[in-house]
Amino acid sequence: MLCLLSLVACRDKHLLEERSLIPKPVTLRSLDGHFVLSDQTTISVDPSVDAPETLVDLLSSSWSCSLKLQSQGGTIRFSLSDAVAHPEGYHLEVLPEGIRLVARGRAGLLHGIQTLLQLADGKGYLPSVEIEDAPRFAYRGLMLDVSRHFYNKEFVVKLLDEMARLKLNRFHWHLVDGGGWRMQVDSYPRLMSHAAWRSIEDWDKWWHQRVRTFVPEGTEGAYGGYYTKEEIREVVAHATKLGITVVPEIEMPGHSNEVAAAYPELFCQGRWSTSVADVCIGREETFTFFERILDETLELFPSEYIHIGGDEAAMNHWGDCSKCKARMRREGLKDLHELQSYMIKRIERYLNSKGRKLIGWDEILMGGLAPEATVMSWRGEQGGIEAASAGHDVVMTPNGSLYLDYYQTYGMEQPRAIGGYVPLEKVYAYNPVPKALDPEREHHILGVQANLWTEYVGSEEQAWYMLFPRALALAEVAWSPQKSRDYEDFRVRATRYNDGLRVRGVNAYPMSGVNAHISRSEDGAALRLTLSAEHAGAIIRYTTDGSMPTEESLRYEGPIDVIDSALVVAKPFGKGIPSDVAPRYLRLDKHLALDKSVRYDCKWNERYSASKELSLVDGIKGTPTYLDGLWQGFTEPMDVTIDLGAVKPVRHVLATFMQEREQWVYMPREVEVWISEDGKAFHSIGRVASRTDEHEPRPVFETFDFYAEGKARYVRMRADIGRSPGHFIFTDEIVVW
């Protein structure tokens, strides 16, 4: 009998281990036994809960069973209690004889239901557990840009369903931007007929080749669309049923190319051109336009917050506009940033008069922040720190950690992205409370949001691929206590959850990447390479001579120490890993310049200083994005000289530069290297021009090699940027052999 009980206990424990609860609850205690759904299962809901039938429908539709609603005493019981401290918190007990879910309010009941849905398997078995749970942050958001590429109502509804499963509660709907207007507005019908349809779907051709033309609705071959008011109401109603607030964004004053196509009289030049992006702040008609649009927006969206954008205004016509200059004189505005701030503040007063709040991207800080505004910090964390320090609420959404339009793994076979590199592990590692923020101001961090911009996300399949599984990491960052988060534990749960997503028809990225970290051994004698697979069931195999790994190659068991140099090629193998997955190439060089002093006859950009004087000789190579803190950036010619400490034979000098055209990062026009024994007499060992096509849309990494037969103590490298101010060149290491 004891053996039988032990087997049952093991089976019940296995039931729980097979479940993938994401986000991780605050506390979870495994109990003996399990609950089984049956035709006799009934449900009762506290009488004080509004629309109890919608809660029952959530369970019934997901479990494909008919749960009978009764007034009290159900096998499954939902109740409300002030004993649950957090407004979104819940207490859940699953026992063999029944299920009890207690929450403070409807939001907590909805979260508890989603946990129940994750606990159940396809046969109606739920492991017995006791869970106490509540979110870390009140704002847990996901943004979808539907301007650059349009997604139909059905896609949005399905995305809301997936968000609810993860207890994400804010859907930021980026409805209007330079790529097209997507919301029906009765006051200005040309926004739908002349600003929602463009001549070309392909973003590169339409935007970068400066076609940028819109065509009337009904034009043959037109691309675009918009949501009718009825469709928007349906989306908002569905979101409300799931406990999600839809936050609409009406972009101003920049990113308004599409508005210019329909109403050019609202712009400084009074006509359409490909350079027109900012509305004229000097015209009163501009404010009438946005106030009427906001009136219609408020009728559709009950959200407390209305997002007004406020980012990346070009400001290239305001300074020459007589009306804008007159506005500046009347209002005592000293520069164009204050002119933009005038508009933001005026719009905020209008929203406040309607009982709503303004939220915008962190550029609204420039020129003075509107009194009650909330800031979304996307250009790193600094904007959020400044706003919170000044007493404003903040949602953290830094591009280096939470932009889901960035690449999530290596390999040219990956679908096109805008650039950057934000793998699953990096999303999971993010802590929305900045270390630099005064603890007394931490309460101003309302929460966190990830964003999917869609310049290069042209299909629903690709949108799912970019969103998942990174949205799983976002959910845990937003919900679970910081101290309880553990990536290895999450990786196992995310792998299982990802499999379930694919069963539901979500084209999730299959977690087939290999993460790498290069460091120094304890004694500094070797470079140390640490690898980890994204997929929990993967085995990493690798080579050190640059050859392609096979099933018979070395199995990765722990950190690899490289004394001299190696080209490590690593690849994951195992069930669930595509056979054609791209390998990871990692070059490690313990070279002559390692840790030597570097003289800079130039200035690095302060935002991209990396490790300053140590950056180019620390042995640490950068990842595929300049945002990782390992690449050093320059907006002027890079000119550095390395002191090797003594005269030594020098045969080979190399450096790798990157290009991310979308981010204004380009290859240097040419690179030249000189060597010297005394630091005075230098002679060139070569000048190499870039081979990279400056129009290449994907990130490019080019190595510039120089060969010599001589001796030197000093090695000088100069990289000419060859571009106008504002463009960057980036490099991560200068290798000397």
XYZ file of C-alpha atoms in Angstrom:
737
model
C 0.000 0.000 0.000
C 2.880 2.359 0.858
C 4.439 1.725 -2.571
C 1.121 2.466 -4.264
C 0.781 5.767 -2.384
C 4.333 6.649 -3.337
C 3.629 5.961 -7.002
C 0.493 8.113 -6.872
C 2.415 10.934 -5.189
C 5.135 10.724 -7.845
C 2.515 10.791 -10.596
C 0.840 13.859 -9.078
C 4.180 15.619 -8.725
C 4.932 14.762 -12.342
C 1.609 16.314 -13.332
C 2.725 19.618 -11.826
C 6.219 19.429 -13.335
C 4.700 18.962 -16.779
C 2.765 22.206 -16.455
C 4.428 25.433 -17.496
C 3.115 28.175 -15.248
C 4.172 31.479 -16.781
C 4.448 33.921 -15.173
C 5.809 32.156 -12.111
C 3.458 32.571 -9.104
C 4.662 34.329 -5.969
C 4.246 31.116 -3.959
C 3.278 27.630 -5.074
C 2.912 24.593 -2.810
C 2.413 21.139 -4.288
C -0.230 19.020 -2.527
C -1.153 15.355 -2.713
C -3.672 14.212 -5.275
C -5.261 15.789 -8.311
C -8.595 17.120 -9.522
C -10.385 15.638 -12.527
C -12.906 17.531 -14.643
C -16.086 15.605 -15.453
C -19.639 16.052 -16.664
C -20.637 16.468 -13.016
C -18.320 19.448 -12.436
C -20.293 22.523 -11.378
C -19.259 26.104 -10.702
C -20.545 28.798 -8.361
C -19.582 32.472 -8.422
C -19.885 35.043 -5.649
C -23.128 37.033 -6.205
C -21.214 40.309 -5.995
C -19.216 39.464 -9.141
C -20.523 41.201 -12.259
C -21.293 39.098 -15.340
C -20.335 35.739 -13.791
C -21.284 33.934 -16.997
C -18.274 35.494 -18.793
C -15.937 33.901 -16.231
C -17.617 30.548 -16.714
C -17.334 30.948 -20.497
C -13.575 31.482 -20.220
C -13.187 28.136 -18.504
C -15.768 26.239 -20.534
C -14.484 27.359 -23.940
C -10.874 26.587 -23.073
C -11.652 23.231 -21.441
C -14.169 22.281 -24.159
C -16.724 21.296 -21.565
C -20.021 22.607 -20.302
C -19.716 23.839 -16.719
C -23.066 24.229 -14.963
C -23.387 27.548 -13.143
C -25.208 27.314 -9.811
C -25.821 29.806 -7.047
C -23.563 28.199 -4.437
C -21.670 25.081 -3.442
C -20.128 24.334 -6.843
C -17.271 21.893 -7.316
C -15.382 24.993 -8.510
C -16.043 28.047 -6.364
C -15.121 31.661 -7.131
C -15.452 34.212 -4.338
C -14.333 37.703 -3.369
C -12.640 38.628 -0.112
C -10.895 41.669 1.337
C -8.478 39.218 2.944
C -6.623 39.189 -0.380
C -4.453 42.287 -0.027
C -3.534 43.106 -3.631
C -6.290 44.387 -5.975
C -5.093 41.946 -8.654
C -4.082 39.170 -6.280
C -5.690 35.770 -5.832
C -5.541 32.626 -3.694
C -6.053 29.300 -5.474
C -6.537 25.825 -4.034
C -6.858 22.777 -6.263
C -7.822 19.692 -4.245
C -9.142 16.296 -5.328
C -12.611 17.211 -4.075
C -12.803 20.672 -5.667
C -11.259 24.015 -6.635
C -11.483 27.258 -4.670
C -10.422 30.605 -6.142
C -10.550 33.715 -3.933
C -9.626 37.225 -5.080
C -10.086 40.797 -4.007
C -11.772 41.754 -7.275
C -12.620 40.664 -10.785
C -9.039 41.170 -12.032
C -7.737 38.649 -9.512
C -10.394 36.121 -10.507
C -9.368 36.489 -14.157
C -5.709 35.921 -13.282
C -6.602 32.874 -11.212
C -8.628 31.462 -14.091
C -5.639 31.799 -16.416
C -3.542 29.876 -13.884
C -6.198 27.150 -13.802
C -6.108 26.944 -17.592
C -2.331 26.485 -17.507
C -2.608 23.802 -14.822
C -5.041 21.632 -16.774
C -3.907 19.113 -19.341
C -5.861 17.965 -22.376
C -7.550 15.191 -20.367
C -8.945 17.390 -17.596
C -6.374 16.517 -14.910
C -5.178 19.299 -12.601
C -2.436 18.685 -10.006
C -3.336 19.620 -6.440
C -1.682 22.903 -5.493
C -2.022 25.930 -3.287
C -1.034 29.257 -4.858
C -0.791 32.762 -3.450
C -0.188 35.234 -6.236
C -0.138 38.926 -7.121
C 1.706 41.039 -9.705
C 4.902 42.976 -9.103
C 3.795 45.809 -11.413
C 0.376 47.272 -12.193
C 1.246 48.053 -15.829
C 2.211 44.957 -17.866
C 2.119 45.946 -21.493
C 2.650 44.837 -25.050
C 2.604 47.206 -28.027
C 1.683 46.360 -31.623
C 2.401 48.793 -34.453
C -0.330 48.406 -37.085
C 0.658 51.475 -39.104
C 3.728 50.156 -40.931
C 1.915 46.870 -41.579
C -1.777 46.316 -41.026
C -3.142 43.332 -39.078
C -6.806 42.460 -39.158
C -9.167 42.415 -36.199
C -9.001 38.614 -35.872
C -5.240 38.702 -35.369
C -5.564 41.381 -32.685
C -8.240 39.350 -30.855
C -6.044 36.237 -30.886
C -3.105 38.273 -29.594
C -5.290 39.533 -26.723
C -6.130 35.920 -25.847
C -2.439 35.055 -25.642
C -1.713 38.168 -23.590
C -4.427 37.251 -21.089
C -2.922 33.788 -20.606
C 0.274 35.534 -19.517
C -1.504 38.056 -17.270
C -0.415 40.982 -19.436
C -2.994 43.711 -18.907
C -2.191 46.625 -21.247
C -2.451 46.421 -25.030
C -0.816 49.511 -26.526
C -2.343 49.852 -30.001
C -0.085 51.990 -32.201
C -2.854 52.983 -34.593
C -1.404 55.902 -36.536
C 2.041 56.719 -37.871
C 3.804 57.675 -41.085
C 3.032 54.280 -42.613
C -0.737 54.719 -42.593
C -3.796 55.842 -40.591
C -5.694 52.871 -39.111
C -8.706 54.217 -37.203
C -12.056 55.386 -38.531
C -12.571 59.071 -37.742
C -15.880 60.564 -38.853
C -14.686 64.168 -38.512
C -11.898 63.723 -41.062
C -12.905 61.091 -43.628
C -9.868 61.670 -45.862
C -7.770 59.969 -43.184
C -9.398 56.700 -44.237
C -9.843 57.382 -47.934
C -6.423 58.983 -48.604
C -4.101 58.182 -45.669
C -4.819 54.504 -44.929
C -3.647 53.088 -48.276
C -0.178 53.335 -49.724
C 1.161 52.546 -53.160
C 3.716 49.909 -52.091
C 3.650 47.275 -49.340
C 7.431 46.782 -49.165
C 8.727 49.139 -46.477
C 12.247 49.430 -47.890
C 10.976 50.519 -51.284
C 8.241 52.741 -49.917
C 10.181 54.449 -47.129
C 13.907 54.269 -47.825
C 13.612 54.888 -51.545
C 11.394 57.834 -50.586
C 8.348 56.847 -52.600
C 6.098 57.549 -49.617
C 2.951 58.059 -51.641
C -0.561 57.280 -50.510
C -3.366 56.359 -52.876
C -7.153 56.613 -52.633
C -9.048 53.700 -51.126
C -10.029 51.263 -53.859
C -6.942 51.882 -56.005
C -5.811 48.665 -57.654
C -2.825 47.189 -55.817
C -3.165 49.550 -52.832
C -1.837 48.243 -49.515
C -3.221 49.089 -46.095
C -6.535 49.313 -44.330
C -8.166 50.687 -41.197
C -10.386 49.524 -38.370
C -13.998 50.602 -38.412
C -15.460 51.920 -35.205
C -17.490 48.754 -34.868
C -14.334 46.629 -35.146
C -12.596 48.765 -32.538
C -15.544 48.380 -30.181
C -15.389 44.613 -30.647
C -11.669 44.546 -29.846
C -12.121 46.760 -26.777
C -15.044 44.635 -25.555
C -13.031 41.431 -25.955
C -10.062 42.962 -24.164
C -12.286 44.156 -21.317
C -13.724 40.668 -20.914
C -10.135 39.395 -20.528
C -9.127 42.126 -18.064
C -6.953 43.977 -20.590
C -7.019 47.735 -21.109
C -6.462 48.934 -24.679
C -4.271 52.060 -24.756
C -4.633 53.826 -28.133
C -1.853 55.928 -29.604
C -2.630 59.016 -31.678
C 0.806 60.170 -32.813
C 1.749 63.878 -32.696
C 3.421 66.172 -33.625
C 5.843 64.014 -35.679
C 5.502 60.730 -37.561
C 2.540 62.312 -39.335
C 3.438 61.733 -42.988
C 0.089 60.046 -43.590
C -1.839 63.034 -42.209
C -0.001 65.304 -44.651
C -1.242 63.157 -47.531
C -4.842 63.807 -46.493
C -4.718 67.291 -44.937
C -1.547 69.111 -46.109
C -2.947 72.433 -44.889
C -2.062 71.350 -41.316
C 1.664 71.482 -42.120
C 4.125 74.344 -42.268
C 4.711 74.078 -46.028
C 1.001 73.684 -46.707
C 1.659 70.905 -49.208
C 2.679 67.263 -49.405
C 6.310 66.225 -49.833
C 8.320 63.182 -48.797
C 10.088 65.247 -46.113
C 6.885 66.367 -44.382
C 6.455 64.584 -41.046
C 5.621 67.194 -38.371
C 2.341 69.067 -38.098
C 2.476 72.842 -37.830
C 2.212 73.889 -34.188
C 1.683 77.521 -35.161
C -1.723 76.811 -36.737
C -4.812 76.718 -34.534
C -6.372 74.329 -37.059
C -3.827 71.736 -35.925
C -5.216 71.744 -32.403
C -8.806 71.666 -33.629
C -7.869 68.626 -35.735
C -6.353 66.652 -32.877
C -8.988 67.648 -30.333
C -11.770 66.369 -32.594
C -9.868 63.150 -33.238
C -9.272 62.720 -29.515
C -12.979 63.253 -28.846
C -13.788 60.324 -31.123
C -10.927 58.305 -29.614
C -12.267 58.809 -26.088
C -15.681 57.555 -27.182
C -14.129 54.285 -28.347
C -11.502 53.665 -25.674
C -12.285 53.795 -21.933
C -8.547 53.685 -21.094
C -7.398 56.140 -18.444
C -4.263 56.732 -20.526
C -4.197 58.076 -24.075
C -0.805 57.804 -25.789
C 0.165 60.806 -27.917
C 3.557 59.603 -29.201
C 5.736 62.715 -29.066
C 8.859 60.961 -30.359
C 11.380 61.696 -33.090
C 9.916 64.947 -34.378
C 12.185 66.066 -37.229
C 11.584 69.793 -36.519
C 12.985 70.574 -39.968
C 10.280 73.080 -40.982
C 9.213 74.732 -37.719
C 12.208 77.075 -37.624
C 11.346 78.530 -41.042
C 7.586 78.702 -40.494
C 6.172 82.177 -39.850
C 3.243 80.761 -37.887
C 5.481 78.613 -35.662
C 7.836 81.535 -35.049
C 4.875 83.756 -34.172
C 3.647 81.106 -31.714
C 7.088 80.986 -30.114
C 7.162 84.776 -29.690
C 3.654 84.914 -28.173
C 4.316 82.067 -25.753
C 7.890 83.043 -24.871
C 9.374 79.778 -26.168
C 13.124 79.848 -26.592
C 13.660 76.876 -28.943
C 11.922 74.212 -31.018
C 11.952 71.707 -28.155
C 9.899 74.146 -26.090
C 7.586 74.586 -29.075
C 6.935 70.836 -29.118
C 6.499 70.882 -25.339
C 3.886 73.641 -25.758
C 1.814 71.320 -27.913
C 2.189 68.350 -25.566
C 1.200 70.446 -22.550
C -1.808 71.895 -24.350
C -2.995 68.459 -25.442
C -2.503 67.207 -21.886
C -4.768 69.962 -20.557
C -7.393 68.922 -23.075
C -7.184 65.262 -22.077
C -7.258 66.162 -18.391
C -10.412 68.211 -18.976
C -12.006 65.008 -20.291
C -10.905 62.983 -17.272
C -8.024 61.218 -19.035
C -4.244 61.153 -18.672
C -1.493 61.698 -21.222
C 1.325 59.233 -21.776
C 4.105 59.629 -24.345
C 7.575 58.485 -25.392
C 10.514 59.939 -23.493
C 11.135 62.753 -26.016
C 8.270 64.588 -24.319
C 10.830 65.367 -21.621
C 12.599 67.750 -23.995
C 11.554 71.346 -23.606
C 9.851 70.668 -20.284
C 7.521 67.851 -19.312
C 3.769 68.351 -19.128
C 2.709 68.594 -15.444
C 0.809 65.297 -15.106
C 2.329 63.352 -18.008
C 3.496 59.760 -17.758
C 6.642 58.797 -19.660
C 7.466 55.650 -21.631
C 11.243 55.370 -21.486
C 12.425 53.754 -24.744
C 15.854 55.296 -25.437
C 17.436 53.308 -22.651
C 16.565 54.003 -19.027
C 17.759 57.591 -18.627
C 14.467 59.199 -19.633
C 12.633 57.047 -17.101
C 15.119 57.886 -14.368
C 14.796 61.628 -15.076
C 11.004 61.508 -15.152
C 10.664 59.409 -11.984
C 13.203 61.595 -10.179
C 11.029 64.589 -11.058
C 7.951 62.887 -9.621
C 6.377 61.570 -12.836
C 5.097 58.054 -13.381
C 7.048 55.894 -15.814
C 6.624 52.754 -17.903
C 9.982 51.202 -18.739
C 10.371 49.989 -22.329
C 14.082 50.342 -23.268
C 14.873 49.352 -26.827
C 18.023 47.432 -25.877
C 16.005 44.938 -23.824
C 12.371 45.108 -24.882
C 12.149 45.881 -28.604
C 10.789 42.746 -30.214
C 11.471 43.952 -33.758
C 15.161 43.265 -33.057
C 16.772 39.946 -33.982
C 16.396 37.251 -31.335
C 19.096 34.916 -32.632
C 21.982 34.723 -35.085
C 21.841 33.639 -38.693
C 21.051 35.078 -42.090
C 18.172 32.610 -42.411
C 16.238 34.542 -39.773
C 13.337 36.679 -41.005
C 14.255 40.291 -41.641
C 14.323 42.527 -38.580
C 15.145 46.185 -38.109
C 18.525 45.353 -36.541
C 19.733 44.989 -32.974
C 19.861 41.813 -30.916
C 17.437 41.012 -28.098
C 17.457 37.278 -27.339
C 15.071 35.621 -24.894
C 17.666 35.616 -22.122
C 18.201 39.369 -22.440
C 14.481 40.107 -22.138
C 14.289 37.867 -19.074
C 17.297 39.540 -17.445
C 15.709 42.987 -17.502
C 14.767 44.612 -14.192
C 12.353 47.531 -14.723
C 13.571 49.332 -11.589
C 16.858 51.022 -12.569
C 19.736 50.689 -10.119
C 20.460 54.403 -10.517
C 16.985 55.420 -9.331
C 16.573 56.727 -5.796
C 14.654 54.032 -3.826
C 12.237 56.713 -2.642
C 11.217 57.230 -6.292
C 10.764 53.564 -7.212
C 7.000 53.778 -6.728
C 6.871 55.918 -9.887
C 7.839 52.876 -11.983
C 4.346 51.744 -12.948
C 5.566 48.806 -14.930
C 7.065 47.552 -18.137
C 6.195 47.112 -21.809
C 7.677 45.367 -24.852
C 7.131 46.765 -28.329
C 6.740 45.181 -31.748
C 7.385 47.756 -34.446
C 6.516 46.352 -37.845
C 8.563 48.023 -40.573
C 9.855 44.566 -41.515
C 7.146 42.389 -40.003
C 4.852 42.033 -42.980
C 2.811 38.958 -42.058
C 0.944 37.467 -39.120
C 3.293 34.471 -39.128
C 6.309 36.707 -38.720
C 4.568 38.792 -36.053
C 3.979 35.666 -33.939
C 7.599 34.629 -34.549
C 8.918 37.933 -33.237
C 6.506 38.088 -30.279
C 6.946 34.573 -28.909
C 8.567 33.276 -26.804
C 9.982 36.690 -25.825
C 6.537 37.749 -24.581
C 6.814 34.906 -22.057
C 9.915 36.517 -20.584
C 8.177 39.899 -20.551
C 5.275 38.408 -18.594
C 7.542 37.049 -15.881
C 9.540 40.284 -15.682
C 6.284 42.182 -15.209
C 4.595 39.819 -12.761
C 6.982 37.693 -10.709
C 9.087 38.958 -7.778
C 12.594 39.931 -8.855
C 14.224 37.702 -6.223
C 12.386 34.585 -7.413
C 13.301 34.852 -11.074
C 15.767 32.275 -12.380
C 16.527 31.916 -16.076
C 17.368 28.212 -15.976
C 14.046 27.426 -14.331
C 12.241 29.733 -16.763
C 13.993 28.169 -19.769
C 12.482 24.762 -18.962
C 8.995 26.181 -18.520
C 9.311 28.393 -21.607
C 10.323 25.415 -23.755
C 7.178 23.526 -22.737
C 4.986 26.603 -23.089
C 6.438 27.297 -26.521
C 5.463 23.801 -27.642
C 1.892 24.562 -26.545
C 1.891 27.814 -28.488
C 2.800 25.991 -31.670
C 0.013 23.462 -31.047
C -2.402 26.427 -30.834
C -1.221 27.628 -34.245
C 1.117 30.339 -33.002
C 4.262 30.412 -35.145
C 6.618 30.858 -32.189
C 10.382 30.962 -32.712
C 11.548 27.417 -31.787
C 14.199 28.507 -29.229
C 17.011 27.114 -31.347
C 19.721 29.618 -30.488
C 22.984 29.248 -28.579
C 23.840 32.038 -26.148
C 27.488 32.845 -25.527
C 29.405 34.812 -22.923
C 33.130 35.583 -23.190
C 35.046 36.442 -20.034
C 38.550 36.046 -18.616
C 39.727 33.105 -16.535
C 40.469 33.764 -12.873
C 44.213 34.138 -13.490
C 43.684 36.126 -16.699
C 45.713 33.624 -18.701
C 42.824 32.475 -20.878
C 39.674 33.705 -22.523
C 36.686 31.782 -21.208
C 33.704 30.907 -23.379
C 30.434 29.944 -21.691
C 27.618 28.555 -23.827
C 23.964 27.842 -23.144
C 21.136 26.581 -25.330
C 17.802 28.373 -25.404
C 15.880 25.119 -25.757
C 15.804 23.150 -22.500
C 16.113 19.813 -24.315
C 19.063 20.762 -26.515
C 22.611 19.399 -26.433
C 25.337 21.756 -27.659
C 28.124 20.275 -29.754
C 31.092 22.315 -30.897
C 34.399 22.453 -32.752
C 37.389 24.735 -32.209
C 38.854 24.704 -35.712
C 36.024 26.422 -37.556
C 34.470 23.231 -38.929
C 30.747 22.501 -38.789
C 29.669 20.514 -35.682
C 27.978 17.148 -36.131
C 26.278 14.670 -33.788
C 29.755 13.223 -33.160
C 31.459 16.512 -32.270
C 32.523 17.448 -28.744
C 29.600 17.860 -26.356
C 29.600 21.096 -24.399
C 29.880 20.261 -20.685
C 31.199 23.517 -19.256
C 33.211 26.674 -19.972
C 35.867 26.446 -22.704
C 39.216 28.107 -21.927
C 41.203 29.402 -24.895
C 44.890 30.075 -24.251
C 45.837 31.328 -27.713
C 43.125 31.649 -30.387
C 40.225 29.590 -31.633
C 37.247 29.758 -33.947
C 34.553 27.971 -31.978
C 31.510 26.792 -33.905
C 28.591 25.662 -31.717
C 25.269 24.136 -32.688
C 22.302 22.738 -30.728
C 21.021 19.208 -31.345
C 17.969 17.408 -30.023
C 14.227 16.944 -30.278
C 12.460 20.173 -31.162
C 15.572 21.711 -32.757
C 15.322 22.217 -36.540
C 18.012 20.226 -38.368
C 18.954 23.234 -40.488
C 19.451 25.603 -37.552
C 22.345 27.987 -38.110
C 25.501 27.403 -36.022
C 27.025 30.053 -33.770
C 30.511 31.233 -34.773
C 32.710 32.682 -32.024
C 36.247 33.891 -32.572
C 38.465 34.229 -29.513
C 41.864 35.915 -29.702
C 44.350 36.154 -26.832
C 46.586 38.529 -28.758
C 49.546 40.892 -28.316
C 47.441 43.992 -27.627
C 45.369 42.412 -24.863
C 45.147 44.760 -21.847
C 47.710 47.160 -23.309
C 47.336 50.935 -23.069
C 45.505 52.796 -25.816
C 45.886 56.470 -26.723
C 42.825 58.057 -28.332
C 43.426 60.902 -30.782
C 39.671 61.154 -31.141
C 36.587 61.072 -28.951
C 34.219 58.180 -28.592
C 30.522 58.960 -28.367
C 29.590 59.226 -24.691
C 26.440 57.132 -25.149
C 28.510 54.286 -26.594
C 31.736 54.410 -24.610
C 31.728 50.660 -23.778
C 34.672 50.119 -21.366
C 36.324 53.371 -22.453
C 40.130 53.016 -22.780
C 39.951 49.251 -22.226
C 37.216 48.573 -24.792
C 39.343 47.763 -27.829
C 41.910 45.549 -26.062
C 39.883 43.554 -23.495
C 39.490 40.391 -25.578
C 35.683 40.584 -25.398
C 33.876 40.571 -28.735
C 30.532 42.270 -29.168
C 27.200 40.642 -29.877
C 25.245 41.576 -33.035
C 24.093 44.930 -31.672
C 25.832 48.143 -30.708
C 23.462 48.369 -27.726
C 25.196 45.607 -25.754
C 27.810 47.885 -24.162
C 30.674 46.004 -25.849
C 30.949 48.053 -29.048
C 32.589 51.473 -28.971
C 30.933 54.091 -31.138
C 32.359 57.116 -32.955
C 30.779 59.972 -34.890
C 34.187 61.220 -36.024
C 37.195 59.363 -37.469
C 38.480 56.751 -35.038
C 42.215 57.279 -34.469
C 43.857 55.150 -31.755
C 47.390 53.993 -30.973
C 48.137 50.861 -28.944
C 51.365 50.572 -26.917
C 52.387 46.891 -26.884
C 54.849 47.629 -24.042
C 57.928 46.451 -25.947
C 59.113 45.991 -29.501
C 57.669 42.737 -30.820
C 57.211 41.018 -34.181
C 53.894 42.121 -35.709
C 52.438 40.105 -38.568
C 48.680 40.618 -38.519
C 46.352 43.386 -37.329
C 42.581 43.182 -37.624
C 39.376 44.803 -36.420
C 35.707 44.099 -37.046
C 33.218 46.890 -37.689
C 29.435 46.673 -37.928
C 26.766 48.208 -40.107
C 23.135 48.656 -39.052
C 21.771 50.966 -41.689
C 18.425 51.418 -39.928
C 20.227 52.834 -36.893
C 22.597 55.138 -38.830
C 25.527 52.809 -38.202
C 27.729 52.325 -41.276
C 31.029 50.769 -42.209
C 34.007 53.125 -42.221
C 34.870 54.340 -45.706
C 38.385 52.992 -45.229
C 40.718 51.832 -42.483
C 44.491 52.310 -42.342
C 47.098 50.841 -39.976
C 50.602 52.072 -39.166
C 53.333 50.528 -36.979
C 56.321 52.061 -35.204
C 59.153 50.949 -32.942
C 59.667 54.320 -31.210
C 56.267 56.010 -31.415
C 57.633 58.714 -33.713
C 58.412 57.145 -37.051
C 55.343 55.276 -38.305
C 54.941 53.477 -41.589
C 51.708 52.265 -43.106
C 51.128 48.530 -43.517
C 47.975 49.014 -45.538
C 44.825 50.916 -46.316
C 41.624 48.888 -46.819
C 38.346 50.173 -48.225
C 35.034 48.725 -47.079
C 33.501 46.011 -49.241
C 30.021 46.370 -47.707
C 27.098 47.694 -49.714
C 25.827 50.691 -47.776
C 22.282 49.842 -48.863
C 22.379 46.322 -47.382
C 19.277 46.162 -45.148
C 20.520 43.479 -42.733
C 23.228 43.977 -40.101
C 26.700 43.385 -41.569
C 29.998 42.621 -39.806
C 33.158 43.204 -41.828
C 36.690 42.383 -40.688
C 39.497 44.624 -41.946
C 42.785 42.662 -42.113
C 46.332 44.045 -42.355
C 49.482 41.950 -42.800
C 53.082 42.958 -42.067
C 56.551 41.523 -41.716
C 58.220 43.716 -39.142
C 58.662 44.736 -35.555
C 56.739 47.340 -33.621
C 55.879 48.600 -30.186
C 53.147 50.966 -31.369
C 50.193 50.110 -33.605
C 48.007 52.919 -34.889
C 44.609 52.422 -36.538
C 42.502 55.102 -38.161
C 38.995 54.477 -39.501
C 37.480 57.271 -41.592
C 33.762 57.581 -41.148
C 33.229 59.281 -44.506
C 29.712 60.471 -43.669
C 27.815 63.516 -42.469
C 27.494 64.298 -38.738
C 25.170 61.992 -36.825
C 26.339 58.772 -38.486
C 28.256 56.191 -36.464
C 31.014 53.659 -36.857
C 31.356 50.895 -34.249
C 34.133 48.422 -33.459
C 34.673 46.042 -30.558
C 38.320 44.878 -30.590
C 41.646 45.561 -32.281
C 43.563 42.291 -32.558
C 47.340 42.331 -32.980
C 49.456 39.288 -33.824
